Short mmCIF file of C-alpha atoms in Angstrom, two decimals:
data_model
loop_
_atom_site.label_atom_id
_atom_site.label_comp_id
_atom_site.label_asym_id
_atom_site.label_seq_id
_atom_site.Cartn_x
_atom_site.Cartn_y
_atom_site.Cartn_z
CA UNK A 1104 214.21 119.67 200.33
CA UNK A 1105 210.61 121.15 200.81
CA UNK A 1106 211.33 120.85 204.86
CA UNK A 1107 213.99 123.82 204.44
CA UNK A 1108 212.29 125.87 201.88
CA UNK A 1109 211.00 127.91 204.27
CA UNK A 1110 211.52 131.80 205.31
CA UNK A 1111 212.11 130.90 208.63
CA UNK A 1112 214.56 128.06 208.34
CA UNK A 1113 216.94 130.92 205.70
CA UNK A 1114 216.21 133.42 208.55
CA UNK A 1115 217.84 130.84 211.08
CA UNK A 1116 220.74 129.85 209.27
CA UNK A 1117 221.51 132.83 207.89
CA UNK A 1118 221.99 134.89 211.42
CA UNK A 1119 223.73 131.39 212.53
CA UNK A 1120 225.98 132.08 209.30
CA UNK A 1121 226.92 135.44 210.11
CA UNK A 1122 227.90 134.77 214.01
CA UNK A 1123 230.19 131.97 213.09
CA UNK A 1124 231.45 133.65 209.84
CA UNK A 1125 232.00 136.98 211.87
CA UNK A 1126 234.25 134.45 214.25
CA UNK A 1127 236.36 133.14 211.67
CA UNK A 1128 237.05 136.49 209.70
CA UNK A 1129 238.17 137.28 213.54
CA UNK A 1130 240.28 134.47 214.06
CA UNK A 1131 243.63 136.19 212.34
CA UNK A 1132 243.35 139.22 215.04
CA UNK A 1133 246.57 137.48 217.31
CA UNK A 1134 248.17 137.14 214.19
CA UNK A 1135 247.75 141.01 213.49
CA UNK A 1136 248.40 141.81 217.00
CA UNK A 1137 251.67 140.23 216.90
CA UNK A 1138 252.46 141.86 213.56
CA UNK A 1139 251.76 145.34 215.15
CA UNK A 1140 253.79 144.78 218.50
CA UNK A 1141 256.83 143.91 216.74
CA UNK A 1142 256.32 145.81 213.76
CA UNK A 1143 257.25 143.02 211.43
CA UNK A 1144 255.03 141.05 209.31
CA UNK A 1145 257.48 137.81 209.90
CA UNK A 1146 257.28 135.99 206.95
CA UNK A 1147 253.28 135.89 206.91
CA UNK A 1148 252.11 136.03 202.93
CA UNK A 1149 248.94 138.27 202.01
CA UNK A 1150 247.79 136.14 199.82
CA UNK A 1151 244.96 133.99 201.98
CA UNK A 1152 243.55 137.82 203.14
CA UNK A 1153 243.47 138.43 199.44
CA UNK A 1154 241.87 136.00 198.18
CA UNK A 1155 239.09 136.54 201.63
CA UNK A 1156 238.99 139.88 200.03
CA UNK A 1157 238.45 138.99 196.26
CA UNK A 1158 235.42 135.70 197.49
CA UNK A 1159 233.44 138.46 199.77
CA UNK A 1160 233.36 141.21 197.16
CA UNK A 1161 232.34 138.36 194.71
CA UNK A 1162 229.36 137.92 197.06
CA UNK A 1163 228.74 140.80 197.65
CA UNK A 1164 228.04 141.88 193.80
CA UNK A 1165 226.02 138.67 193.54
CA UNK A 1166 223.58 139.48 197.05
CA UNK A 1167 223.35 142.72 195.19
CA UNK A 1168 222.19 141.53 192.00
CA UNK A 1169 220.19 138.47 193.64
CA UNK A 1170 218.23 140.78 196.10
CA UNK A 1171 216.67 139.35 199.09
CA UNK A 1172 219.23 137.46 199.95
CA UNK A 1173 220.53 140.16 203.02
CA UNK A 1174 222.42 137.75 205.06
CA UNK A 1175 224.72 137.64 202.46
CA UNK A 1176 224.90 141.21 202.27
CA UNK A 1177 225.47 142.03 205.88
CA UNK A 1178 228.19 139.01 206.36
CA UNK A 1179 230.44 140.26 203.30
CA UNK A 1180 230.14 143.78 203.67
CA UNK A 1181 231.57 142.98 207.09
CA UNK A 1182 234.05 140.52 205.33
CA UNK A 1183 235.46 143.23 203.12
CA UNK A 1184 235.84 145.68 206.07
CA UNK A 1185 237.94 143.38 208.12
CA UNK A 1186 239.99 141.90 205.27
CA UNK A 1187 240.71 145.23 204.45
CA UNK A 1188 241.92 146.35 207.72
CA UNK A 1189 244.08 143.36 207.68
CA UNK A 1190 245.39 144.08 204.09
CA UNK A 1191 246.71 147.57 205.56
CA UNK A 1192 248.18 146.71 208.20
CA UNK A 1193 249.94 143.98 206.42
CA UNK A 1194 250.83 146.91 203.83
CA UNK A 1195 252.21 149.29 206.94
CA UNK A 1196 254.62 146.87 208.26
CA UNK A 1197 255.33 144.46 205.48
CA UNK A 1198 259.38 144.74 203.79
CA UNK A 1199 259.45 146.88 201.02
CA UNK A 1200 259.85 143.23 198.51
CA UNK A 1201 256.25 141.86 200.17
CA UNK A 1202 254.49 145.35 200.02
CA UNK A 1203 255.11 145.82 196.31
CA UNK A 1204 254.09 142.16 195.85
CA UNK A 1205 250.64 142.87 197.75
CA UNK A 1206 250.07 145.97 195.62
CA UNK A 1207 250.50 144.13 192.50
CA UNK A 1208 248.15 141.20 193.88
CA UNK A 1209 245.37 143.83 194.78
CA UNK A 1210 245.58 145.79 191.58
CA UNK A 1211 245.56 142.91 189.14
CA UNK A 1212 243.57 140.53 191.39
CA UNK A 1213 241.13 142.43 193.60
CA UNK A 1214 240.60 145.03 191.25
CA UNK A 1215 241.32 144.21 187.72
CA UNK A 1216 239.64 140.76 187.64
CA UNK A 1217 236.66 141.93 189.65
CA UNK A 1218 236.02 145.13 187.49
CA UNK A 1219 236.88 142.78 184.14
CA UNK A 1220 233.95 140.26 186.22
CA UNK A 1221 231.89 143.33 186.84
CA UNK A 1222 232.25 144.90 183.15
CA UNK A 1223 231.46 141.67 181.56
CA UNK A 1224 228.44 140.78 183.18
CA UNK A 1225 227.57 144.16 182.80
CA UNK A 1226 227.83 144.06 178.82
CA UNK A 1227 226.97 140.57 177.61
CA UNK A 1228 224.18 139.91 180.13
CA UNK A 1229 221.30 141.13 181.90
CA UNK A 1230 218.45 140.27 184.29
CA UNK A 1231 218.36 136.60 185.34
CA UNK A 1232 221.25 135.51 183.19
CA UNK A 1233 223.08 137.67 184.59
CA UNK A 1234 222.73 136.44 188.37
CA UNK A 1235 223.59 132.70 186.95
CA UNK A 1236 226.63 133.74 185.31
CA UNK A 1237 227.92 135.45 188.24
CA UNK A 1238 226.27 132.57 190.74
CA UNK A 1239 228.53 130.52 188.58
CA UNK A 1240 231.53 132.07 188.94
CA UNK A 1241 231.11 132.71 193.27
CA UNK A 1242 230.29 128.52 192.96
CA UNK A 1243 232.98 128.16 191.22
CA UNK A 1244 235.85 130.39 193.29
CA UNK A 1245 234.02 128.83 196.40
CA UNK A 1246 234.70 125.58 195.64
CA UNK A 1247 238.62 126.08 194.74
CA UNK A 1248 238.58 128.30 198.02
CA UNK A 1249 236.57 124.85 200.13
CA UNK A 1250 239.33 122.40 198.25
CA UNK A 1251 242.38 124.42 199.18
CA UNK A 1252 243.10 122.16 202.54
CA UNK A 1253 243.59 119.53 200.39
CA UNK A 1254 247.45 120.24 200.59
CA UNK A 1255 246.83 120.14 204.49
CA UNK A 1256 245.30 117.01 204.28
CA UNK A 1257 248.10 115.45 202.24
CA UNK A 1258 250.46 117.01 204.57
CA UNK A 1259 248.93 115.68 207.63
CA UNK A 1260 248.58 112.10 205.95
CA UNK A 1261 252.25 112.14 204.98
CA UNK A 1262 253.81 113.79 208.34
CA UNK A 1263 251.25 112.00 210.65
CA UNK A 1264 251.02 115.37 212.64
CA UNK A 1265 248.27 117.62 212.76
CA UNK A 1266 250.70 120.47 213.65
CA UNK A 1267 249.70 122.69 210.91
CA UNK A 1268 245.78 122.05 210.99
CA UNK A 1269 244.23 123.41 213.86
CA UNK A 1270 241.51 121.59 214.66
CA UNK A 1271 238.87 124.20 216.04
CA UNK A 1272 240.06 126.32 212.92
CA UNK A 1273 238.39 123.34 210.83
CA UNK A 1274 235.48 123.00 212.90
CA UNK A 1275 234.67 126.59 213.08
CA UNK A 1276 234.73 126.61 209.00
CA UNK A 1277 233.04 123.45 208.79
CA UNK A 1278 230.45 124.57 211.37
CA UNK A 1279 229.82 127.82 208.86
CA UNK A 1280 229.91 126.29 205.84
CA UNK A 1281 226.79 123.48 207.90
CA UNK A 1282 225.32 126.88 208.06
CA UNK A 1283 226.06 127.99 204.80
CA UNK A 1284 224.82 125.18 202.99
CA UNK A 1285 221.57 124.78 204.45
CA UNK A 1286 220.43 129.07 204.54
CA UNK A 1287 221.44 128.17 200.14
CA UNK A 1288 218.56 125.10 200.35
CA UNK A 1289 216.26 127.28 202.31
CA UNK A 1290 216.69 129.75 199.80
CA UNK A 1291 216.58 127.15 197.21
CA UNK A 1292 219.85 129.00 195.75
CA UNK A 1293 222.50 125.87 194.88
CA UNK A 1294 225.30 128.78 193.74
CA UNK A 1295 225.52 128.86 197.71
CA UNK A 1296 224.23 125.62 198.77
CA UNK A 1297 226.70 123.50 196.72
CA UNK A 1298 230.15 124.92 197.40
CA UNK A 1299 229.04 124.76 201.13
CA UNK A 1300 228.17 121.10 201.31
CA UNK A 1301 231.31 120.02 199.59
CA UNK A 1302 232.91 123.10 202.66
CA UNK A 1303 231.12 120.55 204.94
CA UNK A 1304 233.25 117.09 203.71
CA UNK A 1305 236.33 118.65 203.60
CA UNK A 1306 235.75 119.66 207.30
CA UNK A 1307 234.55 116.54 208.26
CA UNK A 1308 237.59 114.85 206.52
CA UNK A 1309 240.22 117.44 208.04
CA UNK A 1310 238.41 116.63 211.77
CA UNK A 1311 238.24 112.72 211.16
CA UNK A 1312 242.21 113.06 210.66
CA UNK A 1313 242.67 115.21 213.27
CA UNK A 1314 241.51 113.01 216.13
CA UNK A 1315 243.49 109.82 214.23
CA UNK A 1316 246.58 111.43 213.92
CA UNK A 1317 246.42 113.98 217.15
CA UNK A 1318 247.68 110.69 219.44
CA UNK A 1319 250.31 110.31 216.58
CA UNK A 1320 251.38 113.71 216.55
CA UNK A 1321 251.99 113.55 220.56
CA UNK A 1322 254.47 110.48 220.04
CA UNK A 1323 255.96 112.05 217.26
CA UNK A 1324 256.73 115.08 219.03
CA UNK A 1325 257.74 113.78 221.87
CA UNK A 1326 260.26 111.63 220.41
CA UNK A 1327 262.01 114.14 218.89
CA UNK A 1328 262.18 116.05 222.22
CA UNK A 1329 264.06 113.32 223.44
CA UNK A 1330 266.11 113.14 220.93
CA UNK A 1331 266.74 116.66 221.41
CA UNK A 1332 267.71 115.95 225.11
CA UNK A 1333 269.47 112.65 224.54
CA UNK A 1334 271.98 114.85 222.23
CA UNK A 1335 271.92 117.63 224.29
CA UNK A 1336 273.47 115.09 226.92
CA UNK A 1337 276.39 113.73 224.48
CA UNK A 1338 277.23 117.11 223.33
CA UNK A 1339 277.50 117.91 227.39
CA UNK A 1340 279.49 114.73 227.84
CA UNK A 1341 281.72 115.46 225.33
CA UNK A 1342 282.80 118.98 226.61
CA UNK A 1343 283.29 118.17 230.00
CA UNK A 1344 285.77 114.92 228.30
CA UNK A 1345 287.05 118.20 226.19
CA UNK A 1346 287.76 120.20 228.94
CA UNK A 1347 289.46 117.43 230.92
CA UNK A 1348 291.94 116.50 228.09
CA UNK A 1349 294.82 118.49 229.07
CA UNK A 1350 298.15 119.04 229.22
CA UNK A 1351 299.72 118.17 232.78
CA UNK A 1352 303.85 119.73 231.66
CA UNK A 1353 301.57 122.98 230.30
CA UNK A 1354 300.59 124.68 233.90
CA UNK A 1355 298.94 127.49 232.19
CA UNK A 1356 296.19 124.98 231.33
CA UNK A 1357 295.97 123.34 234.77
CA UNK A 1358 295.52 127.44 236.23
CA UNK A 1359 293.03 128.19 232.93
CA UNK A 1360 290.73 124.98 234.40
CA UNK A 1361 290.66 125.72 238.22
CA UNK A 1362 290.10 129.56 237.16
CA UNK A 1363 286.89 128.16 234.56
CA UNK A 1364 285.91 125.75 237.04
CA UNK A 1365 286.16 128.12 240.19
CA UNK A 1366 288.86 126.13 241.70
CA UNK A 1367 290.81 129.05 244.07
CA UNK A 1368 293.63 126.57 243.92
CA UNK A 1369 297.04 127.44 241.65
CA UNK A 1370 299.14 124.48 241.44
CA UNK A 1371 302.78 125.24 240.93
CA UNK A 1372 304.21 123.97 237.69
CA UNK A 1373 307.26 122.38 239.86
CA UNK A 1374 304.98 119.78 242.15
CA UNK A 1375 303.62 118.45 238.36
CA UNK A 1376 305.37 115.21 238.61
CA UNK A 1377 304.66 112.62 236.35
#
């Protein structure tokens, strides 16, 4: 580990850190876009920007109390910003049942457990204990936040499609938390080091199933698209065998076809002989 404890090597991967994490705080702008042109939030929950909010201010109290640590300053000062903007936008055109939810979820969450995180530390501990006890908790919440696409994972393995795991998603997060991880050894700080290397197997793991199931995904998909068609044709068939059933002694049907089928021709209920 005495290869990365060096000045340079944090300076490096922290700057690397912020570029990619700056990219993946951006990645929900189409989303927001969308929700803006059509002024509707569509069923998109607030939570995950939330809980972006609630892990960056987290940080951000720790950098503070850590000191020299500035790349984690500048990244989560930016985090809060955006999250923010994304929070009120969400709030402007969310229905009036989501907006009170995401009020609740940023007074109790954002607010009341980070004062109550802030207070405490504040009270019961000071100096260097204090920095481990809130290192402990931002390992802690980082580590729930890292093991989160475990559901993904399961429901990749059990739909064999990687429909709802984007794969440059994962590799942009695994990619920062590569970065991540190594500015926390350079630093020798594990609070940030460990939550990031265990950020770096999950990525690797949601990748490796990625390119096994993307082939799977293709065959899957197509299949049902031709099921899709293949009952698109019967249904076809049997409306044209519909239509055709009809009548022959009732000559308002015969006139109701040739007028739906732009037949010009009337024939007279007297020449329908049978």
């Amino acid at each position: 580990m005495d290869a990365f404890s060096d000045p340079r090597f944090a300076q490096i991967f922290g700057i690397s850190g912020n570029v990619v994490s700056f990219m993946v705080y951006l990645a929900p702008v189409p989303t927001f876009y969308r929700i803006i042109k059509k002024k509707s939030t569509e069923g998109f929950q607030s939570i995950p920007y939330s809980v972006a909010l609630f892990s960056s201010m987290l940080l951000l109290y720790y950098a503070f109390l850590k000191t020299n640590v500035f790349m984690l300053v500048t990244i989560n000062t930016i985090g809060c910003v955006i999250e923010s903007i994304y929070l009120i936008i969400y709030l402007i055109y969310a229905p009036k049942s989501a907006k009170v939810f995401t009020i609740k979820l940023l007074l109790l969450f954002n607010s009341g457990a980070y004062g109550l995180i802030v207070v405490i530390t504040y009270v019961l501990s000071k100096g260097d204990m204090r920095v481990t006890i809130v290192g402990w908790i931002c390992a802690v919440f980082s580590v729930c936040v890292f093991a989160a696409p475990l559901s993904i994972i399961r429901l990749v393995i059990k739909t064999k499609s990687v429909e709802y795991m984007p794969f440059t998603l994962s590799l942009a997060l695994t990619v920062s938390a590569f970065m991540w991880g190594f500015y926390g050894l350079a630093l020798g700080d594990y609070f940030v080091a460990t939550p990031n290397v265990l950020g770096i197997l999950f990525g690797f793991t949601q990748m490796i199933l990625y390119y096994f199931y993307k082939n799977k995904s293709q065959v899957i998909l197509w299949d049902e698209k031709l099921k899709e068609s293949n009952n698109g044709i019967q249904m076809s068939k049997t409306e044209k065998q519909e239509n055709c059933v009809v009548d022959l002694n009732q000559p308002d049907q015969v006139n109701a076809i040739n007028v739906k089928n732009n037949n010009p021709i009337i024939v007279p209920s007297g020449e329908l002989n049978v």
